[in-house]
Tab-separated table of C-alpha atoms in Angstrom:
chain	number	residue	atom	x	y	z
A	1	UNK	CA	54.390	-48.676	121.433
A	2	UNK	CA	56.770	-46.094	120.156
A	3	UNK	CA	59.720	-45.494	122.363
A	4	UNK	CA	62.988	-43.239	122.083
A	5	UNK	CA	66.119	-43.724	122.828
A	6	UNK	CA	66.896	-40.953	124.617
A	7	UNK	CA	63.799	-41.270	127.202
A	8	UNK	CA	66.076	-42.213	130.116
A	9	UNK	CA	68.039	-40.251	132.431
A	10	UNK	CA	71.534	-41.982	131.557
A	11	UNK	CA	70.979	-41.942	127.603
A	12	UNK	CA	70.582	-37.937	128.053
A	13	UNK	CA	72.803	-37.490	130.170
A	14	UNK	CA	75.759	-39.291	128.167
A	15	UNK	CA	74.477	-37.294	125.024
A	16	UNK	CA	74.929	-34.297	126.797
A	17	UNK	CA	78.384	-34.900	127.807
A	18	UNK	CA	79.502	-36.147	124.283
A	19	UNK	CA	78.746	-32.746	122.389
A	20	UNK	CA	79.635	-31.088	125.713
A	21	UNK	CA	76.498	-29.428	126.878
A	22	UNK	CA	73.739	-28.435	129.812
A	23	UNK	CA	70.712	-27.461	129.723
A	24	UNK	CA	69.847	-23.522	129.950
A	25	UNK	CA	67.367	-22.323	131.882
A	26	UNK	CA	66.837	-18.879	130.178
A	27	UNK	CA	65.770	-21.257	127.399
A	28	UNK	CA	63.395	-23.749	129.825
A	29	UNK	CA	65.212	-26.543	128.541
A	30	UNK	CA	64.005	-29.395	130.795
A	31	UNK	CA	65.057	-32.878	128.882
A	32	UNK	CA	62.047	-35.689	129.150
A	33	UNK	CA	63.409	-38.855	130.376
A	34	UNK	CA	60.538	-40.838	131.053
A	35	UNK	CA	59.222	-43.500	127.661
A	36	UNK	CA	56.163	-43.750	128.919
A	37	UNK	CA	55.332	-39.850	128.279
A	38	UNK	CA	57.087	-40.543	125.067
A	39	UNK	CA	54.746	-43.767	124.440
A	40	UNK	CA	51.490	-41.712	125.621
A	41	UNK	CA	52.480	-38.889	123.356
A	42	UNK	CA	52.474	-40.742	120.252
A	43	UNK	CA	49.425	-42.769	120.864
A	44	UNK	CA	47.599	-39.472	121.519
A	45	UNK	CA	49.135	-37.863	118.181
A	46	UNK	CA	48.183	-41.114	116.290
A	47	UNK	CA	49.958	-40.829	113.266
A	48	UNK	CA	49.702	-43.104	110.719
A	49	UNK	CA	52.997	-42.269	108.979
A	50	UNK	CA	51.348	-39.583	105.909
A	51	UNK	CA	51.552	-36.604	108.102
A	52	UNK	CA	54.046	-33.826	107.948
A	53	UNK	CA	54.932	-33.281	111.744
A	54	UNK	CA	55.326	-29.909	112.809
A	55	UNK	CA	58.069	-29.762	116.565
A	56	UNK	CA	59.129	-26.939	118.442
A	57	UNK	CA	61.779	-27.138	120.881
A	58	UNK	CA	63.326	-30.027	120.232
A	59	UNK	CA	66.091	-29.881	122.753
A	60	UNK	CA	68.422	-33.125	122.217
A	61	UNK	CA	65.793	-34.609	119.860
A	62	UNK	CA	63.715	-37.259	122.780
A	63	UNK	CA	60.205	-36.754	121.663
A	64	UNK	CA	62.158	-36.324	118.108
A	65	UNK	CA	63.596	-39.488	117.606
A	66	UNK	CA	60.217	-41.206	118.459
A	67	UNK	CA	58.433	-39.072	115.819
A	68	UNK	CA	60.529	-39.959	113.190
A	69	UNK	CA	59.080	-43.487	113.782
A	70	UNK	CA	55.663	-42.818	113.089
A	71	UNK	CA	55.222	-40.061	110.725
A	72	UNK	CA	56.329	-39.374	106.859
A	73	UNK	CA	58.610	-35.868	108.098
A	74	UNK	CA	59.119	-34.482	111.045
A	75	UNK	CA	60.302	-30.637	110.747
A	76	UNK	CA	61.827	-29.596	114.348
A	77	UNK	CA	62.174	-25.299	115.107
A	78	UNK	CA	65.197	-24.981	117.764
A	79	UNK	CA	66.785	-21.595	119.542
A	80	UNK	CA	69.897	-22.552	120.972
A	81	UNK	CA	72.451	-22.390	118.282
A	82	UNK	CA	74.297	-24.685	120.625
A	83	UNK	CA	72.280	-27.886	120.077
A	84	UNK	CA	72.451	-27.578	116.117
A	85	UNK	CA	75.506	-30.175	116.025
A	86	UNK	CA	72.891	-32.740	117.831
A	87	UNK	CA	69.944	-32.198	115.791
A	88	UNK	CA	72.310	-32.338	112.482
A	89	UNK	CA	73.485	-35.737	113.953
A	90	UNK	CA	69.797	-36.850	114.174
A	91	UNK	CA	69.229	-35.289	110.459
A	92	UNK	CA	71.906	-37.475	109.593
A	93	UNK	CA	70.351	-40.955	110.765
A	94	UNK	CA	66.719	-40.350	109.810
A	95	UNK	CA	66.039	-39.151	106.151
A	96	UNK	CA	62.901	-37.905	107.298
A	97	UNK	CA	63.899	-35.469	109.764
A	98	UNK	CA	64.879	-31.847	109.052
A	99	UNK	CA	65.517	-28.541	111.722
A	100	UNK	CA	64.934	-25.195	111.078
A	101	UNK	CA	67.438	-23.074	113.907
A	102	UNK	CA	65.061	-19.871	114.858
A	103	UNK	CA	62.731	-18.513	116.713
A	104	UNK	CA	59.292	-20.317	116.529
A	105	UNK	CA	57.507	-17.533	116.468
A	106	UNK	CA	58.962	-15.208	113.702
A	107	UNK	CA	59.912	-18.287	111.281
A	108	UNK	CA	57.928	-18.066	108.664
A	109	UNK	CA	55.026	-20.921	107.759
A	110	UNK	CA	56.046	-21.284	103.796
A	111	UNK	CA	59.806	-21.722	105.029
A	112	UNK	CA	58.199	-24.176	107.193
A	113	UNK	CA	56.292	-25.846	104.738
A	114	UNK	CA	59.175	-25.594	101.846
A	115	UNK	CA	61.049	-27.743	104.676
A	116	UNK	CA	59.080	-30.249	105.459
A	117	UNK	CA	57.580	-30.956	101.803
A	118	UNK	CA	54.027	-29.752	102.574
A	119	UNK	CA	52.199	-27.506	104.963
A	120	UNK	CA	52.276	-29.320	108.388
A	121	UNK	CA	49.737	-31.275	109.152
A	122	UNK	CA	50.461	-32.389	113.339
A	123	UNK	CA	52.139	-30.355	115.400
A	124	UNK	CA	53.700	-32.664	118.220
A	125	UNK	CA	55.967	-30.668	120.353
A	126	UNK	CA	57.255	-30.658	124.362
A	127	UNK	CA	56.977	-26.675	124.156
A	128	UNK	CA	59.196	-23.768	125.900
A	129	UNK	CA	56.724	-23.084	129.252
A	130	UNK	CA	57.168	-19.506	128.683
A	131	UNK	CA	56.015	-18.911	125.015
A	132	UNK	CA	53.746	-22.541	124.691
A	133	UNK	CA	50.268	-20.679	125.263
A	134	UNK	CA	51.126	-18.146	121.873
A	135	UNK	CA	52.265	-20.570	120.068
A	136	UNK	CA	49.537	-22.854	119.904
A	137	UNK	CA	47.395	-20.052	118.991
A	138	UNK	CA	49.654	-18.534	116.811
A	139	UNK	CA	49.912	-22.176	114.560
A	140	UNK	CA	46.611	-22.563	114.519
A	141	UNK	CA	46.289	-18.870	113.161
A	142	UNK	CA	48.677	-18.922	110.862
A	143	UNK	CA	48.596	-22.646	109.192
A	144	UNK	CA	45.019	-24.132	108.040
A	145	UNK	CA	46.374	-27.357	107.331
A	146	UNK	CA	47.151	-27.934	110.476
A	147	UNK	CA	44.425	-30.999	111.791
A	148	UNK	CA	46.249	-31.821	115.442
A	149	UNK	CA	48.191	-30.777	118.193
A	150	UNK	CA	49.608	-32.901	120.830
A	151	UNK	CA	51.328	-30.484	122.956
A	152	UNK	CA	53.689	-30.069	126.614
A	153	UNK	CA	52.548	-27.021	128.259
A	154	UNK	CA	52.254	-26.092	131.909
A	155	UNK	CA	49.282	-27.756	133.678
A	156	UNK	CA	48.106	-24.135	134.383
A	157	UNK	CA	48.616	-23.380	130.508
A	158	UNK	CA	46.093	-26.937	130.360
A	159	UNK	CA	43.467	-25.415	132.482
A	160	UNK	CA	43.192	-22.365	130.786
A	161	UNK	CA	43.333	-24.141	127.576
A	162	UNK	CA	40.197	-27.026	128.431
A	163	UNK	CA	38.711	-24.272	130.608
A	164	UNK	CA	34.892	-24.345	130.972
A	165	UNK	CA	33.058	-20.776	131.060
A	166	UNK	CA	32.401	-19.716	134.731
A	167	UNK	CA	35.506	-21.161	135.953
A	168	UNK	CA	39.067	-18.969	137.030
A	169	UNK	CA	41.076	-20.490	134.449
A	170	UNK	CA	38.371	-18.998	131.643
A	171	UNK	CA	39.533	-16.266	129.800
A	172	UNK	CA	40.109	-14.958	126.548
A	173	UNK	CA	42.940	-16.643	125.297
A	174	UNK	CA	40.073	-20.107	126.026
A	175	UNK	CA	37.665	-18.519	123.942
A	176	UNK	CA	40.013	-17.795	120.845
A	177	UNK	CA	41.640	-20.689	120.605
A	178	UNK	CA	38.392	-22.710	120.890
A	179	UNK	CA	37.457	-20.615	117.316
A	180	UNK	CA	40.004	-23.100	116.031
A	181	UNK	CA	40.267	-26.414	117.792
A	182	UNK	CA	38.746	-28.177	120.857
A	183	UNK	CA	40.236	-30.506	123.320
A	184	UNK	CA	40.213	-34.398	122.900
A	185	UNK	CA	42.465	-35.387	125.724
A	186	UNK	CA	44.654	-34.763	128.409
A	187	UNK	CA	47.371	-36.327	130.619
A	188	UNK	CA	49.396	-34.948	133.532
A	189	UNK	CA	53.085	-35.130	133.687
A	190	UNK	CA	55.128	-34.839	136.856
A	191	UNK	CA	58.177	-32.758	137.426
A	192	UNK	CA	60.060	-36.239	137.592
A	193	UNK	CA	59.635	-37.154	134.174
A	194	UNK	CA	62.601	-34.471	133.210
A	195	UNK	CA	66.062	-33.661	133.504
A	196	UNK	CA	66.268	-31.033	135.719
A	197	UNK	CA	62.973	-31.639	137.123
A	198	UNK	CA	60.836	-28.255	136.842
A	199	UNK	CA	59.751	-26.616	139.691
A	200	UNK	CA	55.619	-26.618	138.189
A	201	UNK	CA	53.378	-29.637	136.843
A	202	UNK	CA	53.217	-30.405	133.181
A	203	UNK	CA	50.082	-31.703	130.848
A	204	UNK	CA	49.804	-32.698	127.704
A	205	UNK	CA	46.734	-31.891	125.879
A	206	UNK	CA	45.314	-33.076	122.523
A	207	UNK	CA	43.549	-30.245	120.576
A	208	UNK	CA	41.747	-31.176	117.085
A	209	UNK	CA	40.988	-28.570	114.727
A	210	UNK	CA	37.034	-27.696	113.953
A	211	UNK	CA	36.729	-28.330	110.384
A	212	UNK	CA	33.860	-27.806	109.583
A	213	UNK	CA	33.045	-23.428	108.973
A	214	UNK	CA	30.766	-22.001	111.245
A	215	UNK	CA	27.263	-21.414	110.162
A	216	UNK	CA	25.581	-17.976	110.931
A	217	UNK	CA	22.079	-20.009	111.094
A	218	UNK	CA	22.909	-22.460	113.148
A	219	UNK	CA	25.643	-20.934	115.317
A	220	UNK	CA	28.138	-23.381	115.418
A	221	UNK	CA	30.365	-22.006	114.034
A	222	UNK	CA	32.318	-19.220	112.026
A	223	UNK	CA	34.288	-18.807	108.559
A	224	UNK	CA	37.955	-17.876	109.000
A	225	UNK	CA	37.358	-14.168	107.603
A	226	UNK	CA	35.068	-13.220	110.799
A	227	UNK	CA	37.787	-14.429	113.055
A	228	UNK	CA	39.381	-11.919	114.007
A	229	UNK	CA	36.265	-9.403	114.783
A	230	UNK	CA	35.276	-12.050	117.500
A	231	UNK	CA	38.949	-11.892	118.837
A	232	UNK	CA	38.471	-8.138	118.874
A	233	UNK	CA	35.369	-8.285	120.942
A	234	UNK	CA	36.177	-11.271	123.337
A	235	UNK	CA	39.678	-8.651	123.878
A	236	UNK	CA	37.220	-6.112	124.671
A	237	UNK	CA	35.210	-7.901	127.059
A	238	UNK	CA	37.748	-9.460	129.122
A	239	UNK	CA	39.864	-6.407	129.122
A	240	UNK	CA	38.583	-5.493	132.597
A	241	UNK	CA	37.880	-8.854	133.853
A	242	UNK	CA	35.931	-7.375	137.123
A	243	UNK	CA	33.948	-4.711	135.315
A	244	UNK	CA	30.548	-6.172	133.509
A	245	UNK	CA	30.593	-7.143	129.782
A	246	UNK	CA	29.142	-3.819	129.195
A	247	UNK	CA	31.442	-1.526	131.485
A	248	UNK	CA	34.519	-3.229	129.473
A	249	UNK	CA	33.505	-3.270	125.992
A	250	UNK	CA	32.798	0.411	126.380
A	251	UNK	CA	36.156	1.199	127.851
A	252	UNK	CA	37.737	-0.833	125.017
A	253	UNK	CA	36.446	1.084	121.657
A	254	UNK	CA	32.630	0.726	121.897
A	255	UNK	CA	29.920	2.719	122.210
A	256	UNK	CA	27.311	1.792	124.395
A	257	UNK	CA	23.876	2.596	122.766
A	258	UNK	CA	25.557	-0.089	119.768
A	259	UNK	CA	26.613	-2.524	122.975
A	260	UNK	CA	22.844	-2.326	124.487
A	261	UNK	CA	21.161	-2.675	121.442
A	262	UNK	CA	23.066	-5.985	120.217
A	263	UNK	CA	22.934	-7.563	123.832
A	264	UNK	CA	19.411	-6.646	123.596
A	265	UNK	CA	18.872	-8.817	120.187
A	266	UNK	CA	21.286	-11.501	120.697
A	267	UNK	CA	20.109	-12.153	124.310
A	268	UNK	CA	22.894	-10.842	126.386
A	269	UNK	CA	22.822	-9.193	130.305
A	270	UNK	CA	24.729	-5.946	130.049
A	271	UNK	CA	25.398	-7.036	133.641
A	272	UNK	CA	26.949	-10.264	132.861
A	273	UNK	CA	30.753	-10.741	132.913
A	274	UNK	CA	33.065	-11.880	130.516
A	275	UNK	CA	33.810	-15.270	131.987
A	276	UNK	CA	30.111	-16.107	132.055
A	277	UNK	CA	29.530	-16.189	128.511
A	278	UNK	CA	30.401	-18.970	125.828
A	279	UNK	CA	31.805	-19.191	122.559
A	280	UNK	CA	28.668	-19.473	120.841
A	281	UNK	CA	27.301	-15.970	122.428
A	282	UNK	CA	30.762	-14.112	121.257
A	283	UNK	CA	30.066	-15.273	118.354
A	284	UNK	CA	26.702	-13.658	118.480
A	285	UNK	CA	27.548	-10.726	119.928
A	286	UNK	CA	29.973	-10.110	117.510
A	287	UNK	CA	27.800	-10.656	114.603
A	288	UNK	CA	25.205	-7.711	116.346
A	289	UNK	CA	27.484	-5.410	116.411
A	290	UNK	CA	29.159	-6.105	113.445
A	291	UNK	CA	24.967	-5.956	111.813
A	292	UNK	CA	24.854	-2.009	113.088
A	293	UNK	CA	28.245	-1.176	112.113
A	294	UNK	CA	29.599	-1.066	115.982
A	295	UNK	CA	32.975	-2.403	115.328
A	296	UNK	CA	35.171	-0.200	116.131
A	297	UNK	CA	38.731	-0.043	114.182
A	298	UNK	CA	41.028	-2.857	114.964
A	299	UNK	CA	43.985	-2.092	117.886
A	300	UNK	CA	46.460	-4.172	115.967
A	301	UNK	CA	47.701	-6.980	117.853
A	302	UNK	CA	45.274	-8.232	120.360
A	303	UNK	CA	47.536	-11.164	122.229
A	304	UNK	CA	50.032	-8.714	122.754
A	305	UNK	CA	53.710	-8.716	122.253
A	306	UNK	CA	55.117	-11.769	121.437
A	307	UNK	CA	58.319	-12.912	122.657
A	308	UNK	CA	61.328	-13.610	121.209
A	309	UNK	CA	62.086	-16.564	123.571
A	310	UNK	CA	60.873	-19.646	121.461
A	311	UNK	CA	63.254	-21.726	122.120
A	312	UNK	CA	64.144	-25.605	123.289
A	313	UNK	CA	63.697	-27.376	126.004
């Protein structure tokens, strides 16, 4: 199994003290100190040592120094200007690893991919709580090479992530990211696995891309060009999470006689809600309206603002 050498509370802690820091709360920096996350981690990611591995937040470099192990580069995105002089220490020791200081969400993929020799491929990352949810989106989005992502989030951020339609946790950030990947596993992580310990429970989740393009005949799936009309009407329909599909939609850009006539074809309740419905009947819907020209013009961003708080833990 693949361990690190920073994975124990004394190991961090004597790192810390030797460039002279402490972890920041205003960047959710909570160090893992526990191997066996580490171990679990790695045989979840199950690299082989070809892919280009994609981290954010790298912190002191724990789940770091166990990548570089297994896979053929490991790029790491860090915030805090302050932990530079670790990760270049790290950069030093392991050929394979390089750091990019930013913000995870405004760096830009090519710079990424320039970096680490290739687009990534895995994304492998103990993620800031406070951004994690847009960011796994926003790689899947925004790199197409990207198979895997073994991923730290909040166990809330988990159950709205492997969320089943019907359920609380099922909204519409579940139904866009399932456009791109699906969940293959799971593990829960308690708060005493890091230094400080958090004051919330912590999951990590496997998510594999769907390769294959989704077919308009059979409905299982979509080409990347009609992505972002669904995520326009799944927006729309879980704007108003208590009104029905119907009352939503129309309150959100579209016109009703368009809305009954596609829920009508595709097989839809005007009365249902939002939450009811599954990928596979966005999908539909989407492709009715989109049939009688019902789409309205896009609002721009649709996951609003994001923040400029990407940084380590």
């Amino acid at each position: 199994m693949t361990t690190s050498p920073l994975a124990n509370l004394s190991a961090t802690r004597d790192l810390l003290d030797e460039f002279g820091l402490a972890t920041k709360h205003r960047f959710g920096q909570n160090f893992l100190i526990d191997n066996h996350v580490i171990e679990h981690i790695c045989a979840l990611a199950e690299l082989s040592g070809s892919e280009r591995v994609l981290e954010v937040g790298p912190g002191v470099g724990t789940l770091t120094l166990a990548l570089v192990q297994e896979a053929a580069r490991v790029v790491s995105i860090e915030m805090d200007a302050a932990l530079e002089p670790v990760l270049d220490a790290h950069a030093a020791d392991y050929p394979n690893f390089r750091y990019i200081m930013g913000d995870a969400l405004r760096v830009d993929p090519e710079q990424i991919a320039q970096v680490a020799g290739g687009a990534p491929t895995h994304f492998v990352a103990n993620l800031p709580y406070n951004v994690a949810a847009t960011i796994i989106l926003d790689f899947f989005e925004k790199m197409p090479a990207l198979e895997r992502a073994v991923v730290m989030v909040q166990k809330e951020v988990a159950d709205r992530i492997a969320a089943q339609p019907g359920s609380k946790d099922y909204g519409a950030y579940t139904v866009k990211l399932s456009l791109f990947a699906q969940v293959t596993g799971r593990f829960e992580v308690p708060p005493r696995c890091f230094m400080p310990a958090p004051h919330v429970d912590s999951a990590v989740v496997r998510l594999d891309r769907i390769k294959q393009p989704l077919c308009r005949e059979n409905g299982t799936g979509i080409p990347d060009t009609f992505v972002p009309a669904v995520c326009r009407v799944v927006d729309a329909a879980f704007a108003q999470r208590r009104k029905t599909i119907r009352n939503s939609m129309s309150s959100n850009g579209f016109a009703k006689d368009a809305l009954d006539e596609a829920f009508a074809a595709v097989g839809i309740a005007p009365t249902a809600r939002a939450e009811t419905l599954t990928k596979e009947q966005f999908i539909a819907l989407t492709r009715g309206l989109e049939q009688r020209g019902a789409m309205p013009e896009p609002l721009g961003a649709t996951r609003g603002k994001k923040s400029k708080n990407a940084g380590a833990r």
